[in-house]
Tab-separated table of C-alpha atoms in Angstrom:
chain	number	residue	atom	x	y	z
A	180	ASP	CA	84.170	90.271	101.960
A	181	ALA	CA	86.609	93.068	101.678
A	182	MET	CA	84.775	96.222	100.547
A	183	VAL	CA	87.459	98.841	100.194
A	184	ILE	CA	90.892	97.443	99.206
A	185	GLN	CA	94.044	99.439	99.203
A	186	ASN	CA	97.357	98.415	97.700
A	187	PRO	CA	100.023	98.338	98.601
A	188	ARG	CA	99.669	98.115	102.431
A	189	TYR	CA	103.190	99.273	102.801
A	190	GLN	CA	105.278	101.493	100.447
A	191	VAL	CA	108.717	102.773	100.746
A	192	THR	CA	109.947	105.424	98.302
A	193	GLN	CA	112.870	107.778	97.922
A	194	PHE	CA	112.554	111.519	98.317
A	195	GLY	CA	111.407	113.031	94.949
A	196	LYS	CA	110.512	109.610	93.380
A	197	PRO	CA	106.800	109.573	92.251
A	198	VAL	CA	104.644	106.937	93.860
A	199	THR	CA	100.990	105.779	93.211
A	200	LEU	CA	98.656	104.347	95.756
A	201	SER	CA	95.793	102.297	94.643
A	202	CYS	CA	92.146	101.851	96.061
A	203	SER	CA	89.393	99.768	94.843
A	204	GLN	CA	85.848	99.179	96.057
A	205	THR	CA	83.228	96.498	95.547
A	206	LEU	CA	80.356	98.588	97.043
A	207	ASN	CA	79.467	100.490	93.904
A	208	HIS	CA	79.557	103.704	95.930
A	209	ASN	CA	79.604	107.081	94.047
A	210	VAL	CA	81.991	108.829	96.199
A	211	MET	CA	85.618	108.041	96.857
A	212	TYR	CA	87.916	109.933	99.316
A	213	TRP	CA	91.624	110.117	100.072
A	214	TYR	CA	92.845	111.064	103.479
A	215	GLN	CA	96.231	111.518	104.915
A	216	GLN	CA	96.927	110.568	108.514
A	217	LYS	CA	100.089	111.462	110.079
A	218	SER	CA	101.266	109.699	113.298
A	219	SER	CA	99.019	110.280	116.264
A	220	GLN	CA	96.818	112.837	114.265
A	221	ALA	CA	93.328	112.773	112.936
A	222	PRO	CA	92.829	111.920	109.273
A	223	LYS	CA	92.952	114.945	106.933
A	224	LEU	CA	90.860	114.969	103.750
A	225	LEU	CA	92.857	115.569	100.641
A	226	PHE	CA	90.228	115.299	98.011
A	227	HIS	CA	87.246	113.344	96.846
A	228	TYR	CA	85.613	112.239	93.762
A	229	TYR	CA	81.777	112.329	93.322
A	230	ASP	CA	81.431	110.052	90.343
A	231	LYS	CA	83.857	111.600	87.847
A	232	ASP	CA	83.751	115.045	89.477
A	233	PHE	CA	87.094	115.828	91.299
A	234	ASN	CA	86.872	118.004	94.443
A	235	ASN	CA	90.120	119.235	95.925
A	236	GLU	CA	90.479	120.597	99.440
A	237	ALA	CA	91.792	124.161	99.345
A	238	ASP	CA	94.969	123.212	101.409
A	239	THR	CA	95.982	120.126	99.589
A	240	PRO	CA	99.420	120.524	98.082
A	241	ASP	CA	99.675	120.482	94.238
A	242	ASN	CA	102.103	117.585	94.740
A	243	PHE	CA	99.110	115.388	95.379
A	244	GLN	CA	96.924	114.244	92.381
A	245	SER	CA	94.201	111.728	92.002
A	246	ARG	CA	92.630	109.734	89.212
A	247	ARG	CA	89.396	107.776	88.980
A	248	PRO	CA	89.359	105.730	85.800
A	249	ASN	CA	86.030	103.960	86.639
A	250	THR	CA	83.603	103.604	89.616
A	251	SER	CA	85.587	100.934	91.248
A	252	PHE	CA	89.116	102.391	91.354
A	253	CYS	CA	90.713	105.585	92.565
A	254	PHE	CA	94.475	106.373	92.563
A	255	LEU	CA	96.595	108.786	94.623
A	256	ASP	CA	99.628	110.081	92.854
A	257	ILE	CA	102.333	111.878	94.757
A	258	ARG	CA	104.521	113.472	92.084
A	259	SER	CA	107.578	114.330	94.201
A	260	PRO	CA	107.290	112.987	97.631
A	261	GLY	CA	108.915	114.828	100.469
A	262	LEU	CA	109.969	113.501	103.906
A	263	GLY	CA	106.895	115.215	105.326
A	264	ASP	CA	104.572	113.126	103.255
A	265	THR	CA	105.440	109.997	105.385
A	266	ALA	CA	102.043	109.000	106.666
A	267	MET	CA	99.213	106.611	106.402
A	268	TYR	CA	96.901	107.191	103.424
A	269	LEU	CA	93.320	106.093	103.779
A	270	CYS	CA	90.800	105.607	101.049
A	271	ALA	CA	87.168	105.810	101.913
A	272	THR	CA	83.856	105.627	100.055
A	273	SER	CA	80.254	106.626	100.656
A	274	ARG	CA	77.186	105.780	98.699
A	275	ASP	CA	76.352	109.468	97.898
A	276	ARG	CA	76.772	112.900	99.239
A	277	GLY	CA	74.925	116.222	99.666
A	278	ALA	CA	71.643	116.388	101.474
A	279	VAL	CA	71.609	112.760	102.636
A	280	VAL	CA	74.174	111.986	105.397
A	281	GLU	CA	76.263	109.035	104.368
A	282	THR	CA	78.489	106.874	106.412
A	283	GLN	CA	82.012	106.718	105.076
A	284	TYR	CA	83.642	103.094	104.729
A	285	PHE	CA	87.406	102.998	105.067
A	286	GLY	CA	90.033	100.823	103.590
A	287	PRO	CA	92.876	99.390	105.630
A	288	GLY	CA	95.253	102.108	104.614
A	289	THR	CA	98.676	102.239	102.931
A	290	ARG	CA	101.609	103.183	105.091
A	291	LEU	CA	104.008	105.301	103.161
A	292	LEU	CA	107.538	105.969	104.204
A	293	VAL	CA	109.625	108.469	102.293
A	294	LEU	CA	113.434	108.079	102.779
B	123	GLY	CA	82.338	126.115	111.731
B	124	ASN	CA	82.421	122.381	112.161
B	125	SER	CA	84.812	120.802	114.642
B	126	VAL	CA	85.205	117.871	117.149
B	127	THR	CA	86.947	117.851	120.337
B	128	GLN	CA	87.947	114.644	122.128
B	129	MET	CA	89.370	113.901	125.574
B	130	GLU	CA	93.183	113.697	125.479
B	131	GLY	CA	94.650	110.292	125.922
B	132	PRO	CA	96.273	107.947	126.263
B	133	VAL	CA	93.920	106.070	128.491
B	134	THR	CA	94.969	102.925	130.236
B	135	LEU	CA	92.346	100.729	131.996
B	136	SER	CA	92.312	97.220	133.515
B	137	GLU	CA	90.254	94.585	131.960
B	138	GLU	CA	86.569	94.810	132.954
B	139	ALA	CA	86.833	98.566	133.904
B	140	PHE	CA	84.229	101.030	132.761
B	141	LEU	CA	85.105	103.163	129.816
B	142	THR	CA	84.160	106.675	129.015
B	143	ILE	CA	85.777	108.754	126.223
B	144	ASN	CA	84.348	112.338	125.899
B	145	CYS	CA	83.539	114.005	122.752
B	146	THR	CA	82.022	117.412	122.091
B	147	TYR	CA	81.270	119.163	118.883
B	148	THR	CA	80.400	122.366	117.181
B	149	ALA	CA	78.482	122.243	113.955
B	150	THR	CA	76.465	124.302	111.348
B	151	GLY	CA	73.481	122.560	109.863
B	152	TYR	CA	72.298	119.256	111.449
B	153	PRO	CA	75.172	116.876	112.293
B	154	SER	CA	75.438	113.252	112.231
B	155	LEU	CA	77.897	111.771	114.792
B	156	PHE	CA	80.174	108.836	114.455
B	157	TRP	CA	82.707	106.832	116.448
B	158	TYR	CA	85.399	105.052	114.509
B	159	VAL	CA	87.939	102.648	115.859
B	160	GLN	CA	91.477	102.106	114.553
B	161	TYR	CA	93.371	99.029	115.525
B	162	PRO	CA	97.163	99.145	115.411
B	163	GLY	CA	98.363	99.275	111.723
B	164	GLU	CA	94.851	99.230	110.334
B	165	GLY	CA	92.369	101.701	108.781
B	166	LEU	CA	89.307	103.158	110.368
B	167	GLN	CA	86.222	101.048	111.127
B	168	LEU	CA	82.886	102.432	111.938
B	169	LEU	CA	81.947	101.542	115.442
B	170	LEU	CA	78.607	103.323	115.811
B	171	LYS	CA	76.671	106.320	114.719
B	172	ALA	CA	73.679	108.590	115.539
B	173	THR	CA	71.916	110.777	113.018
B	174	LYS	CA	69.703	112.850	115.188
B	175	ALA	CA	69.286	114.236	118.692
B	176	ASP	CA	68.623	111.692	121.437
B	177	ASP	CA	69.566	108.784	119.141
B	178	LYS	CA	71.753	106.062	120.794
B	179	GLY	CA	74.237	104.283	118.667
B	180	SER	CA	75.513	100.891	120.001
B	181	ASN	CA	77.724	98.054	118.804
B	182	LYS	CA	79.945	95.466	120.493
B	183	GLY	CA	78.954	96.763	123.946
B	184	PHE	CA	79.854	100.306	123.171
B	185	GLU	CA	77.235	103.022	123.350
B	186	ALA	CA	77.025	106.792	122.682
B	187	THR	CA	74.001	109.153	122.938
B	188	TYR	CA	73.653	112.138	120.647
B	189	ARG	CA	73.051	115.030	123.190
B	190	LYS	CA	72.140	118.260	121.396
B	191	GLU	CA	71.679	120.129	124.639
B	192	THR	CA	75.285	119.557	125.668
B	193	THR	CA	76.707	119.050	122.055
B	194	SER	CA	78.166	115.838	123.186
B	195	PHE	CA	78.573	112.192	121.990
B	196	HIS	CA	80.472	110.308	124.681
B	197	LEU	CA	81.618	106.843	124.139
B	198	GLU	CA	80.918	104.337	126.982
B	199	LYS	CA	81.425	100.734	127.554
B	200	GLY	CA	80.592	98.909	130.853
B	201	SER	CA	83.454	96.314	130.759
B	202	VAL	CA	86.490	96.601	128.450
B	203	GLN	CA	88.491	93.788	127.101
B	204	VAL	CA	92.124	93.646	126.224
B	205	SER	CA	90.847	93.335	122.452
B	206	ASP	CA	89.421	96.896	122.768
B	207	SER	CA	92.874	98.340	122.796
B	208	ALA	CA	92.832	100.746	119.874
B	209	VAL	CA	92.476	104.493	118.916
B	210	TYR	CA	88.943	105.839	119.013
B	211	PHE	CA	87.964	108.725	116.793
B	212	CYS	CA	84.801	110.747	117.096
B	213	ALA	CA	83.651	112.478	113.893
B	214	LEU	CA	80.762	114.397	112.462
B	215	THR	CA	79.352	115.239	109.166
B	216	THR	CA	76.525	117.506	108.167
B	217	ASN	CA	73.922	117.625	105.619
B	218	THR	CA	75.525	120.680	104.073
B	219	GLY	CA	78.242	118.617	102.592
B	220	ASN	CA	80.035	115.340	102.958
B	221	GLN	CA	83.147	116.421	104.694
B	222	PHE	CA	83.957	114.323	107.688
B	223	TYR	CA	85.384	116.234	110.652
B	224	PHE	CA	87.447	113.982	112.960
B	225	GLY	CA	88.733	114.500	116.523
B	226	THR	CA	92.322	113.881	117.166
B	227	GLY	CA	91.695	110.350	118.592
B	228	THR	CA	91.990	108.758	121.885
B	229	SER	CA	94.308	105.867	122.452
B	230	LEU	CA	93.005	103.266	124.754
B	231	THR	CA	95.057	100.470	126.283
B	232	VAL	CA	93.413	97.737	128.301
B	233	ILE	CA	95.726	95.612	130.437
B	234	PRO	CA	94.813	92.159	131.800
């Protein structure tokens, strides 16, 4: 019954070594989001895709990139992870966006540790 | 702008105690309000929501009423259980965009 799936659940990488996190959804939602959540903080939106349209938040570092090859999958690429990128990364989806308020559905998260 | 302010934690309660977690907001447009719960090591789960003033969201014994006059959406439960131990996030979104604005979260620990 899992609706938003994230892999892996835990990832350890070395400083500067590229890493890719995966998110898939069975809801057929148009919008997919990536959030970064550091310890004891609120989730912070990095970017989202509305269908194939990529929307970056103004303060998201260039080190973070995303790909959405199809409706079901979305990837988060961290090109050169720094120690400060250690965090939980949350993927979420919503059916649509804009004038209609939509609930966001979250995956279980990927806990990333940069050493 | 849009923002959410939650009461600071951590909160520790005995089983069967009454719970209130305060949440207030500022928003442009017409916000919808949400409570999400995050259990240890897991992602966020939608707990309840309210999309217009005076609506009451409820789920699993938790309730919250959208109060436009006080810009509040306080979370309440009459009798907490050990299994309610988690971090609770208040959030809003508006019809001017799909950005979710989260509060900083309130950690709840329920002891037997």
